[in-house]
Short mmCIF file of C-alpha atoms in Angstrom, two decimals:
data_model
loop_
_atom_site.label_atom_id
_atom_site.label_comp_id
_atom_site.label_asym_id
_atom_site.label_seq_id
_atom_site.Cartn_x
_atom_site.Cartn_y
_atom_site.Cartn_z
CA HIS A 1 -0.02 0.00 -0.01
CA SER A 2 1.54 3.25 -1.07
CA HIS A 3 0.01 6.53 -0.04
CA SER A 4 1.54 9.91 -0.57
CA ASP A 5 -0.07 13.23 0.07
CA SER A 6 1.37 16.66 0.21
CA ASP A 7 -0.65 19.69 1.19
CA SER A 8 0.03 23.26 1.98
CA ASP A 9 -2.14 25.52 4.08
CA GLY A 10 -2.28 29.29 4.41
CA ASN A 11 0.23 29.37 7.26
CA ASN A 12 2.91 28.00 4.98
CA ASN A 13 2.83 24.55 6.58
CA TRP A 14 3.65 21.72 4.21
CA ASN A 15 3.07 18.01 4.87
CA TRP A 16 4.32 14.95 3.06
CA HIS A 17 3.35 11.45 4.13
CA HIS A 18 4.44 8.30 2.36
CA VAL A 19 3.46 4.78 3.45
CA ASP A 20 4.65 1.68 1.64
CA ASN A 21 4.98 -1.86 3.10
CA ASP A 22 7.20 -1.41 6.15
CA ILE A 23 8.05 2.20 5.36
CA ASP A 24 6.34 5.13 7.02
CA LEU A 25 7.88 8.50 6.19
CA HIS A 26 6.48 11.82 7.34
CA VAL A 27 7.99 15.17 6.43
CA THR A 28 6.61 18.43 7.83
CA ILE A 29 7.88 21.86 6.86
CA ARG A 30 6.87 25.14 8.53
CA GLY A 31 7.86 28.36 6.77
CA HIS A 32 10.18 27.90 3.82
CA VAL A 33 13.20 25.64 3.66
CA GLU A 34 16.02 26.04 1.09
CA PHE A 35 18.14 22.99 0.37
CA THR A 36 21.70 22.72 -0.84
CA ASP A 37 21.96 22.19 -4.63
CA ASP A 38 22.37 18.45 -4.32
CA TYR A 39 19.51 18.19 -1.78
CA ALA A 40 21.87 16.58 0.74
CA ASP A 41 21.34 19.12 3.47
CA ILE A 42 19.43 22.22 4.60
CA LYS A 43 20.84 25.53 3.53
CA SER A 44 18.45 27.92 5.18
CA ILE A 45 15.05 28.14 6.91
CA THR A 46 12.93 31.23 7.26
CA ALA A 47 12.74 32.71 10.73
CA GLY A 48 10.56 30.64 13.02
CA GLY A 49 10.40 27.84 10.44
CA SER A 50 11.39 24.21 10.71
CA ILE A 51 11.59 20.86 8.97
CA ARG A 52 10.82 17.61 10.76
CA ILE A 53 11.38 14.11 9.36
CA VAL A 54 10.16 10.92 10.93
CA ASP A 55 11.21 7.76 9.13
CA SER A 56 10.09 4.33 10.44
CA LYS A 57 11.51 1.39 8.56
CA GLY A 58 12.34 -2.15 9.42
CA GLY A 59 11.87 -1.64 13.14
CA THR A 60 14.04 1.47 13.29
CA THR A 61 12.65 4.99 13.73
CA ARG A 62 14.88 7.90 12.79
CA LYS A 63 13.85 11.46 13.47
CA PHE A 64 15.51 14.66 12.25
CA GLU A 65 14.63 18.23 13.04
CA ALA A 66 16.10 21.51 11.81
CA SER A 67 14.73 24.84 12.93
CA ASN A 68 15.60 28.50 12.78
CA ASP A 69 15.08 30.48 15.96
CA ALA A 70 16.90 33.44 17.47
CA ALA A 71 20.12 31.36 17.78
CA GLY A 72 20.17 30.51 14.03
CA LEU A 73 19.98 27.12 12.31
CA LYS A 74 19.74 24.20 14.77
CA ARG A 75 19.80 20.50 13.84
CA ALA A 76 18.90 17.48 16.01
CA TYR A 77 18.75 13.74 15.27
CA TRP A 78 17.36 10.75 17.10
CA VAL A 79 17.36 6.99 16.52
CA ASN A 80 14.61 5.02 18.31
CA GLY A 81 14.02 7.98 20.62
CA GLN A 82 17.70 8.36 21.62
CA SER A 83 19.59 11.50 20.71
CA ALA A 84 22.31 10.55 18.19
CA PRO A 85 25.18 12.36 16.47
CA LEU A 86 24.74 13.59 12.85
CA ASN A 87 27.58 11.33 11.63
CA ASP A 88 28.26 10.16 8.02
CA ASP A 89 25.60 7.47 8.28
CA ALA A 90 23.02 10.02 9.45
CA ARG A 91 23.99 12.48 6.77
CA ALA A 92 23.70 9.83 4.05
CA TRP A 93 20.21 8.91 5.36
CA LEU A 94 19.21 12.60 5.41
CA ALA A 95 20.49 13.19 1.87
CA LYS A 96 18.52 10.19 0.57
CA ILE A 97 15.30 11.26 2.36
CA LEU A 98 15.50 14.87 1.19
CA ASP A 99 16.26 13.93 -2.41
CA GLU A 100 13.40 11.39 -2.45
CA THR A 101 10.96 13.77 -0.81
CA VAL A 102 11.71 16.64 -3.22
CA ARG A 103 11.60 14.36 -6.24
CA LYS A 104 8.31 12.63 -5.28
CA SER A 105 6.45 15.58 -3.87
CA GLY A 106 7.38 18.54 -6.06
CA TYR A 107 8.35 20.69 -3.10
CA ASP A 108 10.17 23.82 -4.29
CA ALA A 109 9.76 22.85 -7.98
CA PRO A 110 10.09 26.35 -9.46
CA ALA A 111 13.30 27.07 -7.56
CA ARG A 112 14.69 23.66 -8.53
CA VAL A 113 13.77 24.16 -12.25
CA GLN A 114 15.45 27.56 -12.15
CA ARG A 115 18.63 26.02 -10.84
CA ILE A 116 18.65 23.23 -13.42
CA LEU A 117 17.94 25.73 -16.23
CA ARG A 118 20.95 27.76 -15.10
CA GLU A 119 23.24 24.77 -15.00
CA ARG A 120 22.03 22.46 -17.75
CA GLY A 121 19.42 24.32 -19.77
CA PRO A 122 15.93 23.07 -20.81
CA GLN A 123 17.25 19.63 -21.77
CA GLY A 124 18.53 19.21 -18.19
CA VAL A 125 15.04 19.93 -16.89
CA LEU A 126 13.46 17.40 -19.28
CA ALA A 127 15.99 14.81 -18.14
CA GLU A 128 15.09 15.58 -14.50
CA ILE A 129 11.37 15.23 -15.23
CA SER A 130 12.03 11.68 -16.50
CA GLN A 131 13.43 10.81 -13.11
CA LEU A 132 10.32 12.04 -11.23
CA SER A 133 7.50 9.73 -10.25
CA GLY A 134 3.89 10.67 -10.60
CA ASP A 135 1.97 12.76 -13.15
CA TYR A 136 1.20 15.53 -10.72
CA VAL A 137 4.87 16.19 -9.90
CA LYS A 138 5.90 15.88 -13.53
CA ARG A 139 3.26 18.47 -14.47
CA ILE A 140 4.46 20.93 -11.81
CA TYR A 141 7.95 20.67 -13.30
CA PHE A 142 6.66 21.05 -16.90
CA ASP A 143 4.67 24.14 -15.72
CA ALA A 144 7.77 25.69 -14.17
CA LEU A 145 9.77 24.95 -17.33
CA LEU A 146 7.14 26.65 -19.48
CA ASP A 147 7.07 29.62 -17.07
CA GLN A 148 10.82 30.10 -16.90
CA GLY A 149 12.34 28.48 -19.94
CA ASN A 150 11.41 30.80 -22.79
CA LEU A 151 11.31 27.64 -24.91
CA ASP A 152 11.86 27.69 -28.62
CA ALA A 153 9.54 25.68 -30.85
CA THR A 154 11.80 22.61 -30.99
CA THR A 155 12.12 22.38 -27.20
CA ALA A 156 8.38 23.06 -26.63
CA ARG A 157 7.60 20.15 -29.07
CA LEU A 158 10.05 17.90 -27.20
CA ALA A 159 8.48 18.81 -23.90
CA LEU A 160 4.95 18.04 -25.10
CA GLN A 161 6.02 14.76 -26.70
CA GLN A 162 7.69 13.73 -23.42
CA ALA A 163 4.60 14.73 -21.43
CA GLY A 164 2.51 12.55 -23.76
CA ARG A 165 4.81 9.59 -23.28
CA GLU A 166 5.41 9.90 -19.55
CA MET A 167 2.13 11.19 -18.15
CA HIS A 168 -1.02 9.07 -18.04
CA SER A 169 -3.52 11.43 -16.43
CA ASP A 170 -5.67 13.30 -18.93
CA TYR A 171 -6.36 15.92 -16.25
CA GLU A 172 -2.65 16.72 -15.77
CA LYS A 173 -2.06 16.74 -19.57
CA THR A 174 -4.93 19.19 -19.95
CA GLN A 175 -3.51 21.46 -17.24
CA LEU A 176 -0.19 21.44 -19.09
CA LEU A 177 -1.84 22.38 -22.40
CA ILE A 178 -3.74 25.22 -20.73
CA LYS A 179 -0.42 26.52 -19.36
CA LEU A 180 1.14 26.23 -22.80
CA SER A 181 -1.75 28.11 -24.42
CA GLU A 182 -1.41 30.93 -21.90
CA ARG A 183 2.29 31.38 -22.50
CA TYR A 184 3.22 30.33 -25.99
CA LEU A 185 0.54 30.65 -28.67
CA THR A 186 2.33 33.57 -30.29
CA SER A 187 3.33 32.14 -33.64
CA ASP A 188 1.85 29.83 -36.25
CA GLU A 189 4.63 27.31 -35.44
CA MET A 190 3.69 27.31 -31.80
CA ARG A 191 -0.03 26.97 -32.68
CA THR A 192 0.79 23.91 -34.80
CA ILE A 193 2.76 22.34 -31.87
CA TYR A 194 -0.12 23.12 -29.51
CA LEU A 195 -2.62 21.36 -31.80
CA GLU A 196 -0.28 18.36 -32.11
CA GLY A 197 -0.21 18.29 -28.33
CA VAL A 198 -4.06 18.47 -28.14
CA ASN A 199 -4.25 15.45 -30.41
#
């Protein structure tokens, strides 16, 4: 049984819960968290904000918290309720969880797309989208790419073809086409690509 849900509320609280066989992972973010480029660690947290991870797997429960209060960025880590040092093993675990969470939930997608565009261009973003799981998350990334990428006709066509191949939900495909129509129907060439996409 796999269940993932992510939701945000008006107070800028963000929840991610993933249950699968003997895995139960819960990530809660208050405020806004910025990660390092490789998603291995936390770079910054808005004042008063925090990130909390609880990962139960194979009889072991690991918990990690990072918060930003008056004293700056604080990190704490527990294994089975006992305080533990953030050693190499803990850091490897944290990096894996953060990467997985960001890739599966779409947290911070626009910022991540911006970074990939800077480093590797639109093709880099399309390659990243192939690594993502779930139509909803893929569509958030495609949206961000359309918003930020100033795509030429060739790349826009590639993006739509990839969306057609990799996404199964008609609803998410429709959302993507709506986004494309808002941003890109400026030339006959783009209109042709849009109609191909609609088909």
